[in-house]
Coordinates of C-alpha atoms and ligand atoms in Angstrom, one line a residue:
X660 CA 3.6 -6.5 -14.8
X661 CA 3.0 -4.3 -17.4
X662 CA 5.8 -1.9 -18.5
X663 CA 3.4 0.8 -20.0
X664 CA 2.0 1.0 -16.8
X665 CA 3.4 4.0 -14.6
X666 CA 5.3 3.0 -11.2
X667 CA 3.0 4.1 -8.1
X668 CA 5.0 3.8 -4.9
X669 CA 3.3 4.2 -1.6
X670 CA 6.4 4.4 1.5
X671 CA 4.5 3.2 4.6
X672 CA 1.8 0.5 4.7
X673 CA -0.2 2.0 7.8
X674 CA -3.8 2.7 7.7
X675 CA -4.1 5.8 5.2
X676 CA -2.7 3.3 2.8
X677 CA -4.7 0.5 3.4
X678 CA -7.6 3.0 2.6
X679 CA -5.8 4.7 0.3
X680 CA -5.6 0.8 -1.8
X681 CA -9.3 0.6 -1.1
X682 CA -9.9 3.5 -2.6
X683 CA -7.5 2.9 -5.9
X684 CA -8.6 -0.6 -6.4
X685 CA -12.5 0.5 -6.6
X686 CA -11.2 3.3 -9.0
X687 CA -9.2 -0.1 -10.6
X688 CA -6.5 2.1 -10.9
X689 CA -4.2 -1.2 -11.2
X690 CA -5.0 -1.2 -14.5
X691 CA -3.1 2.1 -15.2
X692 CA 0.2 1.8 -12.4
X693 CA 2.0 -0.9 -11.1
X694 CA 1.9 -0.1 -7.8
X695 CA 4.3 -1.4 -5.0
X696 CA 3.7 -0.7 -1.2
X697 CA 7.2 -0.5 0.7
X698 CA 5.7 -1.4 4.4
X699 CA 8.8 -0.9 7.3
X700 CA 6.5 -3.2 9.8
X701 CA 6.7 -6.9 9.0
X702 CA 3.5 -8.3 7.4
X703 CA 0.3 -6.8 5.7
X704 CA -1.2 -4.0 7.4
X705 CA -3.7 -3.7 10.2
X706 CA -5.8 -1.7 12.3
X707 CA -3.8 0.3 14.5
X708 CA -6.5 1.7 16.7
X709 CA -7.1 -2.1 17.9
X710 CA -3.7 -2.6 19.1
X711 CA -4.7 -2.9 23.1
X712 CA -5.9 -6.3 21.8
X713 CA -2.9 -7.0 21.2
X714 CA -1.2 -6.2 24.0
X715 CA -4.1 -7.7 25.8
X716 CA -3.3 -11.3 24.8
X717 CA -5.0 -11.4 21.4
X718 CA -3.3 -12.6 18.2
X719 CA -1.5 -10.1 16.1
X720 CA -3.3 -12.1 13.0
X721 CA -6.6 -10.5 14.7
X722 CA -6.3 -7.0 13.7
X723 CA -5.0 -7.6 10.7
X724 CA -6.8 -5.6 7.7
X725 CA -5.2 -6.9 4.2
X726 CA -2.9 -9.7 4.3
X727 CA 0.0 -10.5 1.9
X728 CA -2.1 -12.0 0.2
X729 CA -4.5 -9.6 -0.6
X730 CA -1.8 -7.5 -2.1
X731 CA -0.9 -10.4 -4.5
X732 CA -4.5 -10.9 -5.2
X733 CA -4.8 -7.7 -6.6
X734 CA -1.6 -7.4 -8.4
X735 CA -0.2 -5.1 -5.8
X736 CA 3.5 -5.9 -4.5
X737 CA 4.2 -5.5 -1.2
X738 CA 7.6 -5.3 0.1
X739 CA 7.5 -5.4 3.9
X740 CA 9.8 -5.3 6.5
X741 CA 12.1 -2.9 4.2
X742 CA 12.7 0.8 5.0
X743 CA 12.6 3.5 2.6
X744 CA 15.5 5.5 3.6
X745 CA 15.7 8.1 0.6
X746 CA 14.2 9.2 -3.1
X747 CA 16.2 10.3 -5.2
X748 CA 14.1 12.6 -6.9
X749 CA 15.9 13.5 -10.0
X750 CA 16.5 10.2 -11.1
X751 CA 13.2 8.9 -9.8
X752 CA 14.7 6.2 -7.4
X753 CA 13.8 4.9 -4.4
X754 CA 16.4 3.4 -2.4
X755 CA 16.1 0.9 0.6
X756 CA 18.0 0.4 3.9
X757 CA 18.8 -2.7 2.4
X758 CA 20.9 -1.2 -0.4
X759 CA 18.2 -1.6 -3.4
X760 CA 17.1 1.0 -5.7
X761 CA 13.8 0.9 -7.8
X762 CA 12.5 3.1 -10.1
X763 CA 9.0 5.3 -9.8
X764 CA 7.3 7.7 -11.6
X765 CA 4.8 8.6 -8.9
X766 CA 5.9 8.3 -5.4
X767 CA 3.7 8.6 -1.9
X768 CA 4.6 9.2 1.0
X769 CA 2.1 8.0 3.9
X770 CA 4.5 7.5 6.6
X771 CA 2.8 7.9 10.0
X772 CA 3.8 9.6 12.9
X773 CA 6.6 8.1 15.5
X774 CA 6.2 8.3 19.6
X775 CA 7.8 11.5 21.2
X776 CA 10.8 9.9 23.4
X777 CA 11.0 13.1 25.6
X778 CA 14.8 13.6 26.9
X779 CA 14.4 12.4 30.6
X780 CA 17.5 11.2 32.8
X781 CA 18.1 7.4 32.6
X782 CA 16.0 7.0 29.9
X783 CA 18.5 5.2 27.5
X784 CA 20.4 2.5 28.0
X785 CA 24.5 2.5 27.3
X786 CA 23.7 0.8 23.7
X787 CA 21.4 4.2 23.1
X788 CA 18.3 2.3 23.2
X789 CA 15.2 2.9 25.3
X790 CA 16.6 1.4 28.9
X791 CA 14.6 -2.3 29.2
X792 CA 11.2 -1.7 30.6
X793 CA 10.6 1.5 29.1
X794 CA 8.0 0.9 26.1
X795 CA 6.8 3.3 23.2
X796 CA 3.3 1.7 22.1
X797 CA 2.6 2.5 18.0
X798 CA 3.2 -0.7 16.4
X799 CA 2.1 -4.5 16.9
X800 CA 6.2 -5.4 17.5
X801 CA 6.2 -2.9 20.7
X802 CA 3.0 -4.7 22.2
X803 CA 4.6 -7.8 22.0
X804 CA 7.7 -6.3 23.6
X805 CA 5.6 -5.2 26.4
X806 CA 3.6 -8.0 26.6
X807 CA 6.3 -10.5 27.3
X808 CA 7.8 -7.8 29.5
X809 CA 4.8 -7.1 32.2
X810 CA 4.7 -9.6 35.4
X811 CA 1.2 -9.4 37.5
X812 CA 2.1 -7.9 40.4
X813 CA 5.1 -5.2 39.2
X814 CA 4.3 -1.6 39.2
X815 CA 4.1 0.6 35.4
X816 CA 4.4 4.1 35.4
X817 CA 2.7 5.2 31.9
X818 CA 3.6 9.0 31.1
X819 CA 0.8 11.2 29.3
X820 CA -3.1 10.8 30.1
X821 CA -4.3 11.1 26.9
X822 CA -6.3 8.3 25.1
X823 CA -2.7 6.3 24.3
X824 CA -1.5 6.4 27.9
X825 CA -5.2 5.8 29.6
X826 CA -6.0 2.7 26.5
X827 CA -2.3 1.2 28.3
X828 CA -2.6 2.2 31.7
X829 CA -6.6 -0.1 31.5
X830 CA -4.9 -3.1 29.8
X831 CA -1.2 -3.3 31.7
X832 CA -4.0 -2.9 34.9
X833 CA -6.2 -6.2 33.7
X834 CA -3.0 -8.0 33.4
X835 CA -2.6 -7.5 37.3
X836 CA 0.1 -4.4 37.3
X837 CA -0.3 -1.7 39.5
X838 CA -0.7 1.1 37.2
X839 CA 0.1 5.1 38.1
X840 CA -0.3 7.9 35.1
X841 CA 1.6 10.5 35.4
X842 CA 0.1 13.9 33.6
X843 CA 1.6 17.2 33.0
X844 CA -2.2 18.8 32.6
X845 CA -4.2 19.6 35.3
X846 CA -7.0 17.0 33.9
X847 CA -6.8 13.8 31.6
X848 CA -7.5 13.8 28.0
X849 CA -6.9 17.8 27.8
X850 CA -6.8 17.9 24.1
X851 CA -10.6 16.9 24.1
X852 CA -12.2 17.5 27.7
X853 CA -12.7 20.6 29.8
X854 CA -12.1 20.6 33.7
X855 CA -15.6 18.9 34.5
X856 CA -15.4 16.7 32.1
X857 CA -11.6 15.5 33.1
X858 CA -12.2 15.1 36.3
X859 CA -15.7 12.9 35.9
X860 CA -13.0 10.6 34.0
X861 CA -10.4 10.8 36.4
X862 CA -13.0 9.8 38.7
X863 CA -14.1 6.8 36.9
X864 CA -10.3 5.7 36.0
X865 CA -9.5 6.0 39.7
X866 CA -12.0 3.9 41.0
X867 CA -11.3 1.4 38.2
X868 CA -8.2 1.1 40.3
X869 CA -5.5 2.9 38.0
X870 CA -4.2 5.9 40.0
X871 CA -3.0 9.2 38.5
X872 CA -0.9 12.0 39.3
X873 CA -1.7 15.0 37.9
X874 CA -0.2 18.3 36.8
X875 CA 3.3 16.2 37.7
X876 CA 6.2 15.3 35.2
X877 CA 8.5 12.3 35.2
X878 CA 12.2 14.0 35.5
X879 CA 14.2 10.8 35.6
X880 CA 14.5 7.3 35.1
X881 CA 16.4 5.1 37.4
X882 CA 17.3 1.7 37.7
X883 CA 20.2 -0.6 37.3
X884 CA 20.3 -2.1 33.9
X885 CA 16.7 -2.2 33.8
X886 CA 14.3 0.4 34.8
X887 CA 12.7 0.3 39.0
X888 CA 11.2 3.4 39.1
X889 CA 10.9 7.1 38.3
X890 CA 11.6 10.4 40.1
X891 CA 8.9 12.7 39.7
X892 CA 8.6 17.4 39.9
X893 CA 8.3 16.8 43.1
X894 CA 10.9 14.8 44.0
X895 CA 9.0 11.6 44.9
X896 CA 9.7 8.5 43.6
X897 CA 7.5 5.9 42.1
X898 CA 8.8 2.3 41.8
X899 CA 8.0 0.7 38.7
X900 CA 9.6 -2.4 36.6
X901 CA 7.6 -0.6 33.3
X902 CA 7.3 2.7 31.6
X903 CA 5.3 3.3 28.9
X904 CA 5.9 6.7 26.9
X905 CA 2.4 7.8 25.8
X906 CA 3.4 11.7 25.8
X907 CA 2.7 12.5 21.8
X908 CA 3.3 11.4 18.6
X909 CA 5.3 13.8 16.1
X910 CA 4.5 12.9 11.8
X911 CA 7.3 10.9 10.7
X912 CA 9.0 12.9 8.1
X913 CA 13.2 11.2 8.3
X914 CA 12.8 10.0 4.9
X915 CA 11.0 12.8 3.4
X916 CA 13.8 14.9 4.6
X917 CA 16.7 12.6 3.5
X918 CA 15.2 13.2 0.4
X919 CA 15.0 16.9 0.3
X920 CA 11.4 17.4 0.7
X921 CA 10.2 20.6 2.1
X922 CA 8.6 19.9 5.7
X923 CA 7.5 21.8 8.5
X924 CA 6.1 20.1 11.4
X925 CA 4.8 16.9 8.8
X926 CA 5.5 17.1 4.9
X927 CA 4.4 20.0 3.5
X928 CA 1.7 19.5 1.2
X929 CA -1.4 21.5 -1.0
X930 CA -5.0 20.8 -1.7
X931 CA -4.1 18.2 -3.7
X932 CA -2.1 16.2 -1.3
X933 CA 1.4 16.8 -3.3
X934 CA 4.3 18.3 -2.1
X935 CA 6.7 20.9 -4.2
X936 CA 8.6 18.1 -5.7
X937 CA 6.5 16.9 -9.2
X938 CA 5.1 13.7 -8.9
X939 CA 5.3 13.3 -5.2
X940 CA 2.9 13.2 -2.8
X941 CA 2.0 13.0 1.2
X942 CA -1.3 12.4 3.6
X943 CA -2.2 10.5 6.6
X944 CA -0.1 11.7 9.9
X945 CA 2.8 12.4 8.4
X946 CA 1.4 15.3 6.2
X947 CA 1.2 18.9 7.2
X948 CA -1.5 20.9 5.1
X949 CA -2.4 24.7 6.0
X950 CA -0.1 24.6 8.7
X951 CA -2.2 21.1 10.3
X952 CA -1.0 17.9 11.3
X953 CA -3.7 15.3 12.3
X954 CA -3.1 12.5 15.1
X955 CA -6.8 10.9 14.3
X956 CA -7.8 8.6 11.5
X957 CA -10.7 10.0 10.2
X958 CA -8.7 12.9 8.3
X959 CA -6.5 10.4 7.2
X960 CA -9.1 8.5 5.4
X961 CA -10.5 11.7 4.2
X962 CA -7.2 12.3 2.7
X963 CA -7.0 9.1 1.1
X964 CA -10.4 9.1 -0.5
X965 CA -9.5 12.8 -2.6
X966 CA -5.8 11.5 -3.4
X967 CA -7.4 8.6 -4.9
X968 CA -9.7 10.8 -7.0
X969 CA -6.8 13.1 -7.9
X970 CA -4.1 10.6 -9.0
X971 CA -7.0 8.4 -11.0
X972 CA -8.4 11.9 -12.1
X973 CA -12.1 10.1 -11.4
X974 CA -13.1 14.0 -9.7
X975 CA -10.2 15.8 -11.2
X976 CA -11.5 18.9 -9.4
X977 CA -11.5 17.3 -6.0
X978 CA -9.5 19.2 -3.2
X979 CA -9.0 18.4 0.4
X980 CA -10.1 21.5 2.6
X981 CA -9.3 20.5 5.8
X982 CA -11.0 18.3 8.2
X983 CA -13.4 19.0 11.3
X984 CA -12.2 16.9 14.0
X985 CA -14.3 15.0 16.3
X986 CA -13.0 11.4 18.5
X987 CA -15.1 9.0 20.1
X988 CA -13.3 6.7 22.4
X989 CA -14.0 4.2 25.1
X990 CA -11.2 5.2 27.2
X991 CA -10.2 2.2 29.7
X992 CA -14.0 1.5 29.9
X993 CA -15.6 4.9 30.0
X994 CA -17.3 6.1 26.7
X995 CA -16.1 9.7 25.6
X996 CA -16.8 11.9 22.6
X997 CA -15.8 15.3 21.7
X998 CA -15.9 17.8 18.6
X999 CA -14.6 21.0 17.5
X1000 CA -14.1 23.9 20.5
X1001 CA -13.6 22.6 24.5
X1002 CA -14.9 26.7 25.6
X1003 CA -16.3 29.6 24.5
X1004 CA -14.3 31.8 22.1
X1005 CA -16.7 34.6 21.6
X1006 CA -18.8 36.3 24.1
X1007 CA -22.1 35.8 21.9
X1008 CA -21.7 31.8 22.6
X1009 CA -24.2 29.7 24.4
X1010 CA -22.8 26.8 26.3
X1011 CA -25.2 24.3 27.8
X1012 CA -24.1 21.8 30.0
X1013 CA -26.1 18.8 31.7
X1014 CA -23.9 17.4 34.8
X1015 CA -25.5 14.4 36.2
X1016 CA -22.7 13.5 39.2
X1017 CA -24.2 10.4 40.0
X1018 CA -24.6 8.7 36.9
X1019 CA -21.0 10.0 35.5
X1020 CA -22.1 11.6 32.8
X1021 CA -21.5 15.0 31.7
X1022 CA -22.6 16.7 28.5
X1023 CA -21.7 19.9 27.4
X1024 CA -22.7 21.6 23.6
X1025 CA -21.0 25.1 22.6
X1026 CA -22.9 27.1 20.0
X1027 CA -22.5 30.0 17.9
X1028 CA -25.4 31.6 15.6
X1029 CA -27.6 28.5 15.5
X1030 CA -24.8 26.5 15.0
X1031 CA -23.2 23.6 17.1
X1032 CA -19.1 24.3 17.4
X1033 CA -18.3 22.2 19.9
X1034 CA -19.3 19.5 22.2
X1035 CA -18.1 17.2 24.9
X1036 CA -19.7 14.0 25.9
X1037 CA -18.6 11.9 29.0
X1038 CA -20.3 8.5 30.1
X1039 CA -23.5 9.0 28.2
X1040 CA -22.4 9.5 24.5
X1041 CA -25.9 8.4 22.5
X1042 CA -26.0 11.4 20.8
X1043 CA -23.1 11.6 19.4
X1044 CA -23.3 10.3 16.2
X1045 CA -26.6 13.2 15.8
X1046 CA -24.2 15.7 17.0
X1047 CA -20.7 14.6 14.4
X1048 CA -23.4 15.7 11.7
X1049 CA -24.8 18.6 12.5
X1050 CA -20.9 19.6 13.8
X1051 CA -20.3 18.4 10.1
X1052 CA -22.6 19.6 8.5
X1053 CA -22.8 23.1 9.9
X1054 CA -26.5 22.4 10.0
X1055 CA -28.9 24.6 11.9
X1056 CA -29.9 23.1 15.1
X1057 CA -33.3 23.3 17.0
X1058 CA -34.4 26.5 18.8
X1059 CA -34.1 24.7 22.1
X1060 CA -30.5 22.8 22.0
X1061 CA -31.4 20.6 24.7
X1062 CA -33.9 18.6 22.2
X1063 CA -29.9 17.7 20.4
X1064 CA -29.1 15.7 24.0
X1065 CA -32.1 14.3 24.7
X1066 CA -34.9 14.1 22.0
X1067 CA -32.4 12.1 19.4
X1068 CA -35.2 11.2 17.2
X1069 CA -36.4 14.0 14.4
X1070 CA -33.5 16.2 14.3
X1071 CA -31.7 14.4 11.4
X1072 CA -34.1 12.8 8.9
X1073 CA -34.8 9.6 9.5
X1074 CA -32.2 7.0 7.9
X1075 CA -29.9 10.3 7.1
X1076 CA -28.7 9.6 10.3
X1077 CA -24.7 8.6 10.1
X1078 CA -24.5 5.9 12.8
X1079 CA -20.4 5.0 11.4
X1080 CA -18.3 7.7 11.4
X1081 CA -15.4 6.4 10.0
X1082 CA -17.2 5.2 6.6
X1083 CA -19.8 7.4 7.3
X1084 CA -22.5 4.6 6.9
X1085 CA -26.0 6.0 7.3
X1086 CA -28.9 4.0 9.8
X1087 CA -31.1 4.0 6.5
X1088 CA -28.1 1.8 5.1
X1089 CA -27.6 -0.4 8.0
X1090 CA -31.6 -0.8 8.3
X1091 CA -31.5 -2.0 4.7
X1092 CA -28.3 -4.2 5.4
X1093 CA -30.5 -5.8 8.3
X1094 CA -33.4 -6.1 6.0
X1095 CA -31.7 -7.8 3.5
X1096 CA -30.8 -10.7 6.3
X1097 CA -27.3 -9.3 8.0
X1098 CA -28.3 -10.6 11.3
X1099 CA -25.1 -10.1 13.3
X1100 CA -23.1 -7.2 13.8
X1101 CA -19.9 -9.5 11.8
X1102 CA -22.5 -9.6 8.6
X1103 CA -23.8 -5.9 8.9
X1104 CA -20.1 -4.9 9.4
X1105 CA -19.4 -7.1 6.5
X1106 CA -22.4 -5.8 4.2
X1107 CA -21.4 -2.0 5.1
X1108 CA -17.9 -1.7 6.5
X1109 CA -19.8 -0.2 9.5
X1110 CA -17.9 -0.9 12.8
X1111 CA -14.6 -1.9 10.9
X1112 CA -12.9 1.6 11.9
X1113 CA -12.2 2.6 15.7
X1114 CA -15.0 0.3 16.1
X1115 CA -17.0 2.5 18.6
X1116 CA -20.4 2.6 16.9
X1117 CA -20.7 -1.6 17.7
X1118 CA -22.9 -0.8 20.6
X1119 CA -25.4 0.7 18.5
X1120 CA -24.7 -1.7 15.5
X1121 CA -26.4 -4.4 17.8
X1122 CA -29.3 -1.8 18.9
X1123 CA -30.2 -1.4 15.4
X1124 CA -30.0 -5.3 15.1
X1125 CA -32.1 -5.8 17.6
X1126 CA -34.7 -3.2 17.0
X1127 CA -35.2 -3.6 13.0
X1128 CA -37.5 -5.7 11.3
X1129 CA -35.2 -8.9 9.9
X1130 CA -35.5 -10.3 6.4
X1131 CA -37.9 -13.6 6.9
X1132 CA -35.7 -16.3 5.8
X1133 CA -38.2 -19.0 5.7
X1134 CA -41.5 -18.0 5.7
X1135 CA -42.6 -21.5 6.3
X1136 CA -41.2 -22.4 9.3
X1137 CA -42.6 -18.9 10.3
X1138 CA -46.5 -20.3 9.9
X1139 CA -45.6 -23.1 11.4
X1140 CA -44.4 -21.3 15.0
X1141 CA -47.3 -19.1 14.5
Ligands
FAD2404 C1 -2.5 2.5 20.2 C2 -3.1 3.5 19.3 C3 -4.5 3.7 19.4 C4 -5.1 4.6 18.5 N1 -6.5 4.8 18.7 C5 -7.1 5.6 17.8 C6 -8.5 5.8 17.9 O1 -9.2 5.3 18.8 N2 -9.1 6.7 17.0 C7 -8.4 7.3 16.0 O2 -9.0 8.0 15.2 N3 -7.1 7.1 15.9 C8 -6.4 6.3 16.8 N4 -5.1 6.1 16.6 C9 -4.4 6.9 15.6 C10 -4.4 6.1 14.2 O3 -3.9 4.8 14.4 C11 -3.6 6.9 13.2 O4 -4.3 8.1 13.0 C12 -3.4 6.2 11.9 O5 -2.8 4.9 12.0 C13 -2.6 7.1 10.9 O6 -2.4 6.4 9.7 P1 -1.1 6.7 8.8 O7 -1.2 5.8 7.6 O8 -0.9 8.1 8.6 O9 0.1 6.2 9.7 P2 0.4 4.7 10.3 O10 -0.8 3.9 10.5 O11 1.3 5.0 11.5 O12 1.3 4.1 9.2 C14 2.6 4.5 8.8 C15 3.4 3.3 8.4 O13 4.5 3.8 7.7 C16 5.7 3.0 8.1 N5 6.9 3.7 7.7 C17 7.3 4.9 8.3 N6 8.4 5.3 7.7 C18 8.7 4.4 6.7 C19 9.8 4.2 5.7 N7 10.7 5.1 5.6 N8 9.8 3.1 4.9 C20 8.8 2.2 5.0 N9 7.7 2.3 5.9 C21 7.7 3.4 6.7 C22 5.5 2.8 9.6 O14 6.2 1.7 10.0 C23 3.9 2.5 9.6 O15 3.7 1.1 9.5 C24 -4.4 5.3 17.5 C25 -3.0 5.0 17.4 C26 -2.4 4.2 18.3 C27 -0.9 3.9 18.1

C-alpha cells in the first residue's frame, strides 16, 4: 500500500460500515487512505436485520453482504475476529486485544450497540457467564449458540416484546418450542404502537400460538447448572430450558471510553459525525448526536452516506441533522409500520383512525397543520411507503386525509414514489429497472439495490414485476405466439 496515503481505520465491521465502504469506494476514496477495517465478529460483514434466518436453519454464508474477499478486491484490509480495545490518541495508535499496535491518522468508530443483560437472580453462571440456556440474540455466533441449544418440544421464555423478542419468540416457535414473552408494557411493540394497535398484534401473535404475558417482569432465573425456568412479579413460575434476553440494546461505547473519548449515553459526536478528539470520528448505534441514540438502520446509513462526503470532502458543506424515524417490520408474520408520534401532543391535532376488527388491520394517521406527524399501520401496511414521504418530506397532504389510506395513487407524483426505504429507490426507477429486462425481484434488487435492506418492500418489488410492461427480449418469438 501506499505510504502517502493517510491511514483510515474503521473499529467495527457491522452494517454502518459496510455502507459506510459503499459509500467511500464510489467516492474511490482508496485512492487517498489506506484503509483497514478492524471487525470483532469472525468473517466479512452481513446483514444483521436477517439474522432470524439464521437462527431459522439457514446458512450463516446467506446473509452475508461483503466477503473477505471483497475487502481484498478493493484494496481494503480487513482484520476480523480482533478487538479494538483502546486508541491511543496522542500517539495515534490503535491497539488490539491481541497485543498489536497500528498506526492511524483518521480513526472511526462504528461500533454497534450490545444487548442489555438486565441484573436478574440466577442469571449467571459461577464462571460469570450468561447461565447455559440463556441467549442474547445480536450476532450470527449467538444464533448458532441458540440454534444448537433449542430441542422441539422444551419451553423458551423470551423477555421483551419488542421486534427482537417477537422476530425470536416466531422462529424458536417454528422450531416446535413452546414459546411465552414476557413484557414489562402493558402492549407489545410500545416503542411504535398505541394500545389498539398492540393489542390487534397481540391478538394475531397469540393465535399464532406464542403466548404472552404482559405488564409482568422476569425476577429470577432458576435452574441447576442450566436454566428450567423463570419466576415471574407475580410469583409464578414458568418452566423453560431457554431464555432469550430481547429487553434493549445500549451503543457500545467500552473502547471509546478506554480511550478517553467523551460519551454520554453513545459517543458523543457533531454535525459532522466527529467527536472532540481531532481526527476521530463516530455513527451508526454507537453514536450519540443532539442528545440521540438510534436502534434502527436507516439513520445509520444516513450517517454513513454524509461521513463519507465529509471525510472525502465530495459535499464539504454536508451536515447530518438528525433523522425522522419510521420502521416497517413483519413481526412473526404480521406486517407493521410506524412513523414519527404514537398520540396527540397538541390539542389542535387531528387523529384519524380506521379499525377494521375482523380483518386485523388497524390504521391510524396523526396530523398537525396539514402535515402528517405520525402514523401507525397494523396488518394492512400498503400505504406506507406513500406515507415515509410525505412524514419525510413534511409535504402537505390532501384536504381529506383519508384519500393518504386508501386512494394511494395521485398523492405522490407518479414514479416520485419511494417504494425502498432503505436506498430510497423510487417506483419510476424500479419501473425503468423492469423495462430494461430485470424480471425477477433477485435482478431488480440487483439493478437497484432495492429490497437489499430490512427487505420489507419485496412484496411490492414482485407487484411492480408483475404489473409493468417487460422489456421484449425477442421480438420474434413474440410474432410467432401471436
Ligand atoms: C436480530 C436483529 C434484527 C434487527 N432488525 C432490524 C430491522 O428489521 N430494521 C432495522 O432498521 N434495524 C434492525 N436491526 C438493527 C440493525 O441491525 C442495526 O441498526 C444496525 O446493525 C446498526 O449498525 P452499526 O454498524 O451501528 O452496528 P452493528 O451492525 O452492530 O455493527 C457493530 C460491529 O462492531 C463490532 N465491534 C464492537 N466493538 C468492537 C471493537 N472494540 N473492536 C472491533 N469490533 C467491534 C461488533 O462486533 C459489530 O460487528 C436489527 C438488529 C438485530 C440484532
Amino acid at each position: 500500500m501506499n505510504k502517502h496515503k493517510r491511514k483510515l481505520a474503521i473499529i467495527g465491521n457491522g452494517m454502518g460500515t459496510c455502507r459506510l465502504l459503499d459509500e467511500l469506494v464510489r467516492r474511490d476514496a482508496t485512492s487517498r487512505f489506506e484503509i483497514t477495517v478492524f471487525g470483532e465478529e469472525r468473517g466479512g460483514a452481513y446483514n444483521r436485520i436477517l439474522l432470524g434466518k439464521v437462527l431459522a436453519g439457514e446458512a450463516p454464508d446467506s446473509i452475508v453482504t461483503k466477503t473477505p474477499e471483497w475487502y481484498d478486491s478493493h484494496g481494503i484490509r480487513l482484520t476480523h475476529g480482533t478487538r479494538v480495545v483502546r486508541l491511543d490518541t496522542l500517539r495515534k495508535q490503535i491497539e488490539t486485544a491481541d497485543g498489536q499496535s497500528r498506526p492511524y491518522d483518521l480513526a472511526i468508530f462504528a461500533t454497534g450497540s450490545q444487548p442489555l443483560v438486565p441484573p436478574l437472580e440466577g442469571m449467571h453462571g459461577e464462571d460469570g457467564e450468561l447461565r447455559p440456556g440463556v441467549f442474547v440474540y445480536r450476532t450470527i455466533a449467538d444464533c448458532m449458540r441458540m440454534r444448537t441449544y433449542a430441542r422441539a418440544g422444551d419451553g423458551a421464555v423470551v423477555l421483551g416484546g419488542g421486534l427482537l423478542g417477537l422476530e425470536s419468540a416466531k422462529v424458536l416457535s417454528d422450531m416446535g418450542l413452546h414459546v411465552t414473552v414476557v413484557q414489562s408494557g402493558k402492549i407489545l411493540m410500545n416503542a411504535q404502537l398505541d394500545e389498539i394497535g398492540g393489542e390487534m398484534l397481540s391478538r394475531q401473535i397469540e393465535r399464532s400460538g406464542i403466548f404472552t404475558r404482559l405488564g409482568r417482569t422476569v425476577e429470577a432465573i432458576y435452574g441447576e447448572e442450566r436454566v428450567t425456568g423463570v419466576v415471574l412479579d407475580d410469583g409464578t413460575t414458568l418452566s423453560a430450558n431457554l431464555v432469550v434476553l430481547a429487553c434493549g440494546v445500549r451503543p457500545r461505547v467500552d473502547t471509546a471510553r478506554a480511550s478517553g473519548l467523551p460519551v454520554n449515553k453513545g459517543i458523543l459526536v457533531n454535525d459532522t459525525l466527529a467527536t472532540e478528539v481531532s481526527g476521530v470520528y463516530a455513527f451508526g448505534e454507537c453514536a450519540e448526536h443532539r442528545g440521540k441514540t438510534y436502534g434502527i438502520v436507516a439513520p445509520v446509513w444516513e450517517q454513513a452516506t454524509v461521513l463519507a462526503d465529509v471525510l472525502c470532502a465530495t459535499k464539504p458543506q454536508t451536515r447530518y441533522r438528525g433523522s425522522k424515524l419510521y420502521t416497517r417490520l413483519k413481526v412473526a408474520g404480521v406486517e407493521v409500520a410506524a412513523m414519527g408520534t404514537l398520540e396527540p401532543e397538541l390539542e389542535s391535532d387531528q387523529v384519524v383512525q380506521i379499525v377494521e376488527e375482523r380483518r386485523d388491520s388497524y390504521r391510524k394517521l396523526i396530523i398537525r397543520n396539514d402535515r402528517l406527524v405520525g402514523a401507525m399501520l397494523v396488518g394492512n401496511t400498503s400505504a406506507t411507503a406513500t406515507l415515509v414521504q410525505l412524514f419525510d418530506r413534511g409535504d402537505k397532504i390532501p384536504e381529506d386525509p383519508l384519500e393518504l389510506l386508501c386512494q394511494l395513487r395521485g398523492v405522490i407524483p407518479a414514479g416520485e414514489r419511494i417504494v425502498c426505504n432503505c436506498h430510497k429507490v423510487s417506483e419510476g426507477a424500479l419501473c425503468a429497472a423492469i423495462a430494461a429486462g430485470a424480471d425477477s425481484t433477485a435482478a431488480l434488487s440487483e439493478a437497484t439495490r432495492a429490497g437489499t435492506g430490512c427487505g420489507s418492500c419485496k412484496g411490492e418489488l414482485a407487484q411492480l414485476i408483475a404489473t409493468q410492461p417487460k422489456k421484449a427480449n425477442n421480438p420474434l418469438q413474440l410474432v410467432a405466439v401471436g
